[in-house]
Each structure stands twice: as C-alpha cells, then as structure tokens.
Tab-separated table of C-alpha atoms in Angstrom:
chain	number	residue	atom	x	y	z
W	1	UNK	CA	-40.938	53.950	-12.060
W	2	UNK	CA	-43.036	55.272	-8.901
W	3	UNK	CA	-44.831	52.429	-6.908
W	4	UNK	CA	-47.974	53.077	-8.366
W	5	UNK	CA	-46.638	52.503	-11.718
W	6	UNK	CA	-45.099	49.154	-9.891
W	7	UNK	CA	-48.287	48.548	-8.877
W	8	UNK	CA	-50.375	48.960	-12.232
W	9	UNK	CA	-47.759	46.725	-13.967
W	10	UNK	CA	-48.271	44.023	-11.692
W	11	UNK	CA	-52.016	44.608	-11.954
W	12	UNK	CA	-51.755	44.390	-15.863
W	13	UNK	CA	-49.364	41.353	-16.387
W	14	UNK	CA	-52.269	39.299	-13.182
W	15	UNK	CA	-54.609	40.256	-15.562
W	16	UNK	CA	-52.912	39.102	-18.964
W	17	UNK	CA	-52.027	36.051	-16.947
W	18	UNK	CA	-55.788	35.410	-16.348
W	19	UNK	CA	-57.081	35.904	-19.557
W	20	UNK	CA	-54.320	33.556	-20.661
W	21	UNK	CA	-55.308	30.576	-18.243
W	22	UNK	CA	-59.051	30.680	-19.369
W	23	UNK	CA	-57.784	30.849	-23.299
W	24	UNK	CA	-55.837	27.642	-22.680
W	25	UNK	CA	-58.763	26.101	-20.527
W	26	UNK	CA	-61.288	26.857	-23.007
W	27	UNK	CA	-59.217	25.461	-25.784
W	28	UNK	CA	-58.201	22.661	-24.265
W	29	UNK	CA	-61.972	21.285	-23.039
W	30	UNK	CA	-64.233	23.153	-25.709
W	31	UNK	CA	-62.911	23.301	-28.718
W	32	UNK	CA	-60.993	20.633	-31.078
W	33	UNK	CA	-58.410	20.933	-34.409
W	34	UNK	CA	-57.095	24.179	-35.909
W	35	UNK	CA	-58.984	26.640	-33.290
W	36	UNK	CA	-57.739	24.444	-30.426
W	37	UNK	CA	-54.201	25.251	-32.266
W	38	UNK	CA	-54.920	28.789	-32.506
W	39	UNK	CA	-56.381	29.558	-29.427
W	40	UNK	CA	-53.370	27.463	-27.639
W	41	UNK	CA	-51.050	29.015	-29.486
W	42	UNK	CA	-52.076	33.050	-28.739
W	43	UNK	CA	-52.734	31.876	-25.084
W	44	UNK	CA	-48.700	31.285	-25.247
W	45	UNK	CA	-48.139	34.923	-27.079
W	46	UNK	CA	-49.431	36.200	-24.442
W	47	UNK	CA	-46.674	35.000	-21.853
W	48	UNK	CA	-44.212	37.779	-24.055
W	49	UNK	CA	-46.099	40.431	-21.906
W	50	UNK	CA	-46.854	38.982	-19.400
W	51	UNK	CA	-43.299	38.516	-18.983
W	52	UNK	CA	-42.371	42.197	-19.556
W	53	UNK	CA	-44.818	43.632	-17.110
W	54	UNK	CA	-43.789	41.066	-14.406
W	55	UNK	CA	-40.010	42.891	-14.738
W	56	UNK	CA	-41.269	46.099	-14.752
W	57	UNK	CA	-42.882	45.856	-11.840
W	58	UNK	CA	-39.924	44.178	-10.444
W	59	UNK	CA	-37.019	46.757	-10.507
C-alpha cells in the first residue's frame, strides 16, 4: 500500500472509531432495555473494522 492509502485507512478506522464511541455513549445515557442491547452490541461490531483498518495502515 502507498502512504496515501496508509493514510486513508487510518482516516477510515478514526472515523469508525468515532462513530463507535457516540453509539456506546448514546446507548448507555439515552436509551434503556433491548435498544440499549442493540445499540451496545453493533457499537462492539464495529471494533472488527476498526481493527482491520488500524493494521492496514500499519504495515
């Protein structure tokens, strides 16, 4: 991969990681029961790649 592909990678899995922390946030203070579940429970999901991207744009 080139840099900028590095780059975008690392851009992505910030991003993911983002949209991740204010899933878990918002379930976690707003919402109650099955959602809170569900919502907690994709917010984790999304760690798979989040996960991926960070290696990419590691080697």
């Amino acid at each position: 991969m080139s840099g900028l592909d590095k780059m975008w990678a690392s851009f992505v899995a910030i991003g993911l990681m983002v949209v991740s922390s204010l899933l878990i946030t918002y379930a976690r203070t707003r919402t109650t029961g099955a959602v809170r579940i569900i919502l907690s429970v994709i917010a984790f999901i999304l760690f798979i790649p989040i996960i991926i991207y960070m290696l990419l744009s590691m080697l």
